[in-house]
CSV table of C-alpha atoms in Angstrom, one decimal:
chain,number,residue,atom,x,y,z
A,616,UNK,CA,-26.6,-95.4,-18.4
A,617,UNK,CA,-26.3,-94.4,-14.8
A,618,UNK,CA,-26.2,-90.8,-13.6
A,619,UNK,CA,-22.6,-91.1,-12.4
A,620,UNK,CA,-21.3,-92.5,-15.7
A,621,UNK,CA,-23.0,-89.6,-17.6
A,622,UNK,CA,-21.7,-87.1,-15.1
A,623,UNK,CA,-18.2,-88.5,-15.5
A,624,UNK,CA,-18.4,-88.2,-19.3
A,625,UNK,CA,-19.7,-84.7,-18.9
A,626,UNK,CA,-16.7,-83.6,-16.7
A,627,UNK,CA,-14.2,-85.4,-19.0
A,628,UNK,CA,-15.7,-83.6,-22.1
A,629,UNK,CA,-15.6,-80.3,-20.2
A,630,UNK,CA,-11.9,-80.8,-19.4
A,631,UNK,CA,-11.1,-81.5,-23.0
A,632,UNK,CA,-13.1,-78.6,-24.3
A,633,UNK,CA,-11.6,-76.0,-21.9
A,634,UNK,CA,-8.1,-77.4,-22.4
A,635,UNK,CA,-8.5,-76.6,-26.1
A,636,UNK,CA,-10.1,-73.2,-25.3
A,637,UNK,CA,-7.1,-72.2,-23.2
A,638,UNK,CA,-4.3,-73.9,-25.3
A,639,UNK,CA,-5.3,-72.5,-28.7
A,640,UNK,CA,-5.5,-68.8,-27.8
A,641,UNK,CA,-2.3,-69.1,-25.6
A,642,UNK,CA,-0.5,-70.7,-28.6
A,643,UNK,CA,-1.7,-68.0,-30.9
A,644,UNK,CA,-0.7,-65.2,-28.6
A,645,UNK,CA,2.8,-66.8,-28.3
A,646,UNK,CA,3.0,-67.0,-32.1
A,647,UNK,CA,1.9,-63.4,-32.5
A,648,UNK,CA,4.4,-62.2,-29.8
A,649,UNK,CA,7.1,-64.2,-31.7
A,650,UNK,CA,6.7,-62.2,-34.9
A,651,UNK,CA,3.4,-63.4,-36.5
A,652,UNK,CA,1.4,-66.5,-37.1
A,653,UNK,CA,2.2,-69.1,-39.7
A,654,UNK,CA,-0.8,-70.2,-41.7
A,655,UNK,CA,0.5,-73.8,-41.9
A,656,UNK,CA,0.8,-74.1,-38.1
A,657,UNK,CA,-2.6,-72.5,-37.6
A,658,UNK,CA,-4.0,-75.1,-40.0
A,659,UNK,CA,-2.7,-77.8,-37.7
A,660,UNK,CA,-4.2,-76.0,-34.7
A,661,UNK,CA,-7.5,-75.7,-36.6
A,662,UNK,CA,-7.6,-79.4,-37.5
A,663,UNK,CA,-7.1,-80.4,-33.8
A,664,UNK,CA,-9.7,-77.8,-32.7
A,665,UNK,CA,-12.3,-79.2,-35.2
A,666,UNK,CA,-11.5,-82.9,-34.4
A,667,UNK,CA,-11.3,-82.7,-30.6
A,668,UNK,CA,-12.4,-79.4,-29.1
A,669,UNK,CA,-15.7,-78.9,-31.0
A,670,UNK,CA,-16.9,-82.5,-30.4
A,671,UNK,CA,-16.0,-82.0,-26.8
A,672,UNK,CA,-18.2,-78.8,-26.6
A,673,UNK,CA,-21.1,-80.6,-28.2
A,674,UNK,CA,-20.7,-83.5,-25.8
A,675,UNK,CA,-20.6,-81.1,-22.8
A,676,UNK,CA,-23.9,-79.5,-23.9
A,677,UNK,CA,-25.6,-82.8,-24.8
A,678,UNK,CA,-24.7,-84.6,-21.6
A,679,UNK,CA,-25.2,-81.5,-19.4
A,680,UNK,CA,-28.7,-80.8,-20.7
A,681,UNK,CA,-29.5,-84.5,-20.3
A,682,UNK,CA,-28.3,-84.5,-16.7
A,683,UNK,CA,-30.2,-81.4,-15.8
A,684,UNK,CA,-33.4,-82.9,-17.3
A,685,UNK,CA,-32.8,-86.3,-15.7
A,686,UNK,CA,-32.2,-84.8,-12.2
A,687,UNK,CA,-34.8,-82.1,-12.6
A,688,UNK,CA,-32.6,-79.1,-12.1
A,689,UNK,CA,-34.2,-76.7,-14.6
A,690,UNK,CA,-36.1,-74.9,-11.8
A,691,UNK,CA,-32.8,-73.9,-10.1
A,692,UNK,CA,-31.6,-70.3,-10.5
A,693,UNK,CA,-27.9,-71.3,-10.2
A,694,UNK,CA,-28.3,-73.6,-13.2
A,695,UNK,CA,-29.7,-70.7,-15.3
A,696,UNK,CA,-26.8,-68.5,-14.3
A,697,UNK,CA,-24.4,-71.3,-15.2
A,698,UNK,CA,-26.1,-71.9,-18.6
A,699,UNK,CA,-25.6,-68.2,-19.3
A,700,UNK,CA,-21.9,-68.4,-18.7
A,701,UNK,CA,-21.6,-71.6,-20.8
A,702,UNK,CA,-23.5,-69.9,-23.6
A,703,UNK,CA,-20.9,-67.1,-23.4
A,704,UNK,CA,-18.1,-69.7,-23.4
A,705,UNK,CA,-19.7,-71.3,-26.5
A,706,UNK,CA,-19.7,-67.9,-28.1
A,707,UNK,CA,-16.0,-67.6,-27.5
A,708,UNK,CA,-15.6,-71.0,-29.1
A,709,UNK,CA,-17.3,-69.7,-32.2
A,710,UNK,CA,-15.0,-66.6,-32.2
A,711,UNK,CA,-11.9,-68.8,-32.0
A,712,UNK,CA,-13.2,-71.2,-34.7
A,713,UNK,CA,-13.8,-68.3,-37.1
A,714,UNK,CA,-10.4,-66.7,-36.4
A,715,UNK,CA,-8.6,-70.0,-36.9
A,716,UNK,CA,-10.4,-70.5,-40.3
A,717,UNK,CA,-9.4,-67.0,-41.4
A,718,UNK,CA,-5.8,-67.4,-40.3
A,719,UNK,CA,-5.3,-70.9,-41.7
A,720,UNK,CA,-6.6,-69.6,-45.1
A,721,UNK,CA,-4.1,-66.7,-44.9
A,722,UNK,CA,-6.9,-64.2,-45.0
A,723,UNK,CA,-5.8,-62.8,-41.6
A,724,UNK,CA,-2.2,-62.0,-40.7
A,725,UNK,CA,-2.6,-62.0,-36.9
A,726,UNK,CA,-5.4,-62.8,-34.5
A,727,UNK,CA,-7.9,-60.2,-33.3
A,728,UNK,CA,-7.0,-58.5,-29.9
A,729,UNK,CA,-9.8,-60.4,-28.2
A,730,UNK,CA,-8.3,-63.8,-29.3
A,731,UNK,CA,-4.9,-62.8,-27.8
A,732,UNK,CA,-6.6,-62.4,-24.4
A,733,UNK,CA,-9.2,-65.1,-24.8
A,734,UNK,CA,-7.6,-67.6,-22.5
A,735,UNK,CA,-8.0,-65.1,-19.6
A,736,UNK,CA,-11.7,-64.8,-20.4
A,737,UNK,CA,-12.1,-68.6,-20.5
A,738,UNK,CA,-10.4,-68.8,-17.1
A,739,UNK,CA,-12.7,-66.2,-15.6
A,740,UNK,CA,-15.8,-67.9,-17.1
A,741,UNK,CA,-14.5,-71.3,-15.8
A,742,UNK,CA,-14.2,-69.8,-12.2
A,743,UNK,CA,-17.8,-68.6,-12.5
A,744,UNK,CA,-19.1,-71.9,-13.8
A,745,UNK,CA,-17.3,-74.2,-11.4
A,746,UNK,CA,-18.2,-71.8,-8.5
A,747,UNK,CA,-21.9,-71.9,-9.4
A,748,UNK,CA,-21.9,-75.7,-9.6
A,749,UNK,CA,-20.0,-76.3,-6.3
A,750,UNK,CA,-21.5,-73.5,-4.2
A,751,UNK,CA,-25.0,-73.3,-5.7
A,752,UNK,CA,-25.5,-69.8,-4.1
A,753,UNK,CA,-29.1,-69.4,-5.2
B,1318,UNK,CA,-21.3,-88.6,-48.0
B,1319,UNK,CA,-20.6,-85.4,-49.9
B,1320,UNK,CA,-23.3,-83.6,-47.9
B,1321,UNK,CA,-21.8,-84.7,-44.6
B,1322,UNK,CA,-18.3,-83.5,-45.5
B,1323,UNK,CA,-19.8,-80.3,-46.8
B,1324,UNK,CA,-21.6,-79.8,-43.5
B,1325,UNK,CA,-18.5,-80.4,-41.6
B,1326,UNK,CA,-16.3,-78.1,-43.6
B,1327,UNK,CA,-18.5,-75.2,-44.7
B,1328,UNK,CA,-19.5,-72.8,-41.8
B,1329,UNK,CA,-22.4,-71.3,-43.8
B,1330,UNK,CA,-23.9,-74.8,-44.4
B,1331,UNK,CA,-23.5,-75.5,-40.6
B,1332,UNK,CA,-25.3,-72.2,-39.8
B,1333,UNK,CA,-28.2,-73.1,-42.2
B,1334,UNK,CA,-28.6,-76.6,-40.7
B,1335,UNK,CA,-28.4,-75.3,-37.2
B,1336,UNK,CA,-31.0,-72.6,-38.0
B,1337,UNK,CA,-33.4,-75.1,-39.5
B,1338,UNK,CA,-32.9,-77.4,-36.4
B,1339,UNK,CA,-33.4,-74.5,-34.1
B,1340,UNK,CA,-36.5,-73.3,-35.9
B,1341,UNK,CA,-38.0,-76.7,-36.0
B,1342,UNK,CA,-37.5,-77.3,-32.2
B,1343,UNK,CA,-38.9,-73.8,-31.5
B,1344,UNK,CA,-42.0,-74.5,-33.5
B,1345,UNK,CA,-42.4,-77.9,-31.9
B,1346,UNK,CA,-42.3,-76.3,-28.5
B,1347,UNK,CA,-44.7,-73.5,-29.3
B,1348,UNK,CA,-47.2,-75.3,-31.5
B,1349,UNK,CA,-47.2,-78.8,-30.0
B,1350,UNK,CA,-45.5,-79.1,-26.6
B,1351,UNK,CA,-46.9,-75.9,-24.9
B,1352,UNK,CA,-50.5,-76.5,-26.1
B,1353,UNK,CA,-50.3,-80.1,-24.9
B,1354,UNK,CA,-49.1,-78.9,-21.5
B,1355,UNK,CA,-51.7,-76.2,-21.0
B,1356,UNK,CA,-54.7,-77.7,-22.8
B,1357,UNK,CA,-54.3,-81.4,-22.4
B,1358,UNK,CA,-52.2,-81.5,-19.2
B,1359,UNK,CA,-49.1,-83.2,-20.5
B,1360,UNK,CA,-46.1,-81.2,-19.1
B,1361,UNK,CA,-43.6,-84.0,-19.8
B,1362,UNK,CA,-43.3,-83.0,-23.5
B,1363,UNK,CA,-42.2,-79.5,-22.7
B,1364,UNK,CA,-39.7,-80.8,-20.1
B,1365,UNK,CA,-38.2,-83.1,-22.7
B,1366,UNK,CA,-38.3,-80.8,-25.7
B,1367,UNK,CA,-37.0,-77.8,-23.7
B,1368,UNK,CA,-33.4,-79.1,-23.4
B,1369,UNK,CA,-33.4,-80.2,-27.0
B,1370,UNK,CA,-34.4,-76.7,-28.1
B,1371,UNK,CA,-31.7,-75.3,-25.7
B,1372,UNK,CA,-29.1,-77.4,-27.4
B,1373,UNK,CA,-30.3,-76.4,-30.9
B,1374,UNK,CA,-30.2,-72.7,-29.8
B,1375,UNK,CA,-26.6,-73.1,-28.6
B,1376,UNK,CA,-25.5,-74.8,-31.8
B,1377,UNK,CA,-27.1,-71.9,-33.7
B,1378,UNK,CA,-25.2,-69.3,-31.6
B,1379,UNK,CA,-21.9,-71.1,-32.0
B,1380,UNK,CA,-22.4,-71.4,-35.8
B,1381,UNK,CA,-23.5,-67.7,-35.9
B,1382,UNK,CA,-20.4,-66.4,-34.0
B,1383,UNK,CA,-18.2,-68.8,-36.0
B,1384,UNK,CA,-19.5,-67.2,-39.3
B,1385,UNK,CA,-19.4,-63.6,-38.1
B,1386,UNK,CA,-15.8,-64.1,-36.7
B,1387,UNK,CA,-14.8,-65.4,-40.1
B,1388,UNK,CA,-15.6,-61.9,-41.6
B,1389,UNK,CA,-17.5,-60.7,-44.7
B,1390,UNK,CA,-20.9,-60.0,-43.0
B,1391,UNK,CA,-22.5,-56.6,-43.0
B,1392,UNK,CA,-24.2,-55.2,-39.8
B,1393,UNK,CA,-27.6,-55.6,-41.3
B,1394,UNK,CA,-27.0,-59.3,-42.2
B,1395,UNK,CA,-25.5,-59.9,-38.7
B,1396,UNK,CA,-28.5,-58.3,-37.1
B,1397,UNK,CA,-31.1,-60.2,-39.2
B,1398,UNK,CA,-29.4,-63.5,-38.8
B,1399,UNK,CA,-28.9,-63.0,-35.1
B,1400,UNK,CA,-32.5,-62.0,-34.4
B,1401,UNK,CA,-33.9,-64.8,-36.6
B,1402,UNK,CA,-33.5,-67.5,-33.9
B,1403,UNK,CA,-35.7,-65.5,-31.5
B,1404,UNK,CA,-38.8,-65.3,-33.7
B,1405,UNK,CA,-40.9,-68.3,-34.8
B,1406,UNK,CA,-40.3,-69.1,-38.5
B,1407,UNK,CA,-37.4,-66.6,-38.3
B,1408,UNK,CA,-34.7,-69.0,-39.2
B,1409,UNK,CA,-36.8,-70.5,-42.1
B,1410,UNK,CA,-37.4,-67.0,-43.6
B,1411,UNK,CA,-33.7,-66.0,-43.1
B,1412,UNK,CA,-32.6,-69.3,-44.7
B,1413,UNK,CA,-33.6,-67.9,-48.0
B,1414,UNK,CA,-31.1,-65.0,-47.6
B,1415,UNK,CA,-28.5,-67.5,-46.4
B,1416,UNK,CA,-29.2,-69.6,-49.5
B,1417,UNK,CA,-28.6,-66.7,-51.8
B,1418,UNK,CA,-25.3,-66.0,-49.9
B,1419,UNK,CA,-24.3,-69.6,-50.2
B,1420,UNK,CA,-25.0,-69.6,-53.9
B,1421,UNK,CA,-23.0,-66.4,-54.3
B,1422,UNK,CA,-20.1,-68.0,-52.4
B,1423,UNK,CA,-20.2,-71.1,-54.5
B,1424,UNK,CA,-20.2,-68.9,-57.6
B,1425,UNK,CA,-17.2,-66.9,-56.4
B,1426,UNK,CA,-15.1,-70.1,-55.8
């Protein structure tokens, strides 16, 4: 497959992943502000997260690492900075996944404070990641 | 088929599988790829295996945070399981503890 096709799939997967990473915490924070989360609704959110958002994250990593290997970018410092931010984003994905599991099983009444602000963190990381890719400052 | 559905639904099984994958790629890098690069002059294997190990490491970190965020882990367990991926054979040794935990979980259900 050509470089441009893989790059397109990488960007599409990234859009799907980060859409979920912003949508889910935002929905949870709205639910919490509206009087508490409903385990059944969270179970629906969790199903969508597991079916769409997690595979998108795996695709982002797989395609991204392949691209970096194919083009020979592993010597570039900006890529290492970007990878650090994407590892942090993946960690937030894990936090969200664990919280969704607990809430859908009614073992947690409301999301942790971090989850209520998580969409802001995702936005900040996104600015850093896209900035590093476009500007390549070092 | 049962194993696949268990892998997809049980976070602890996902962590154990990710740990074994991460540990295997780390050992491959350290024991095969790096010696081949420096002793036999084949740098291509490190270049190819590096990103695969990177992916395995990320899968482990995501599975790790997913489990910790789900609750029920002591600080000692979190520290041990978190550090296991940084040491060769660490995830294999830690898998024994995770196996005991999985058995306890299965017994509690």
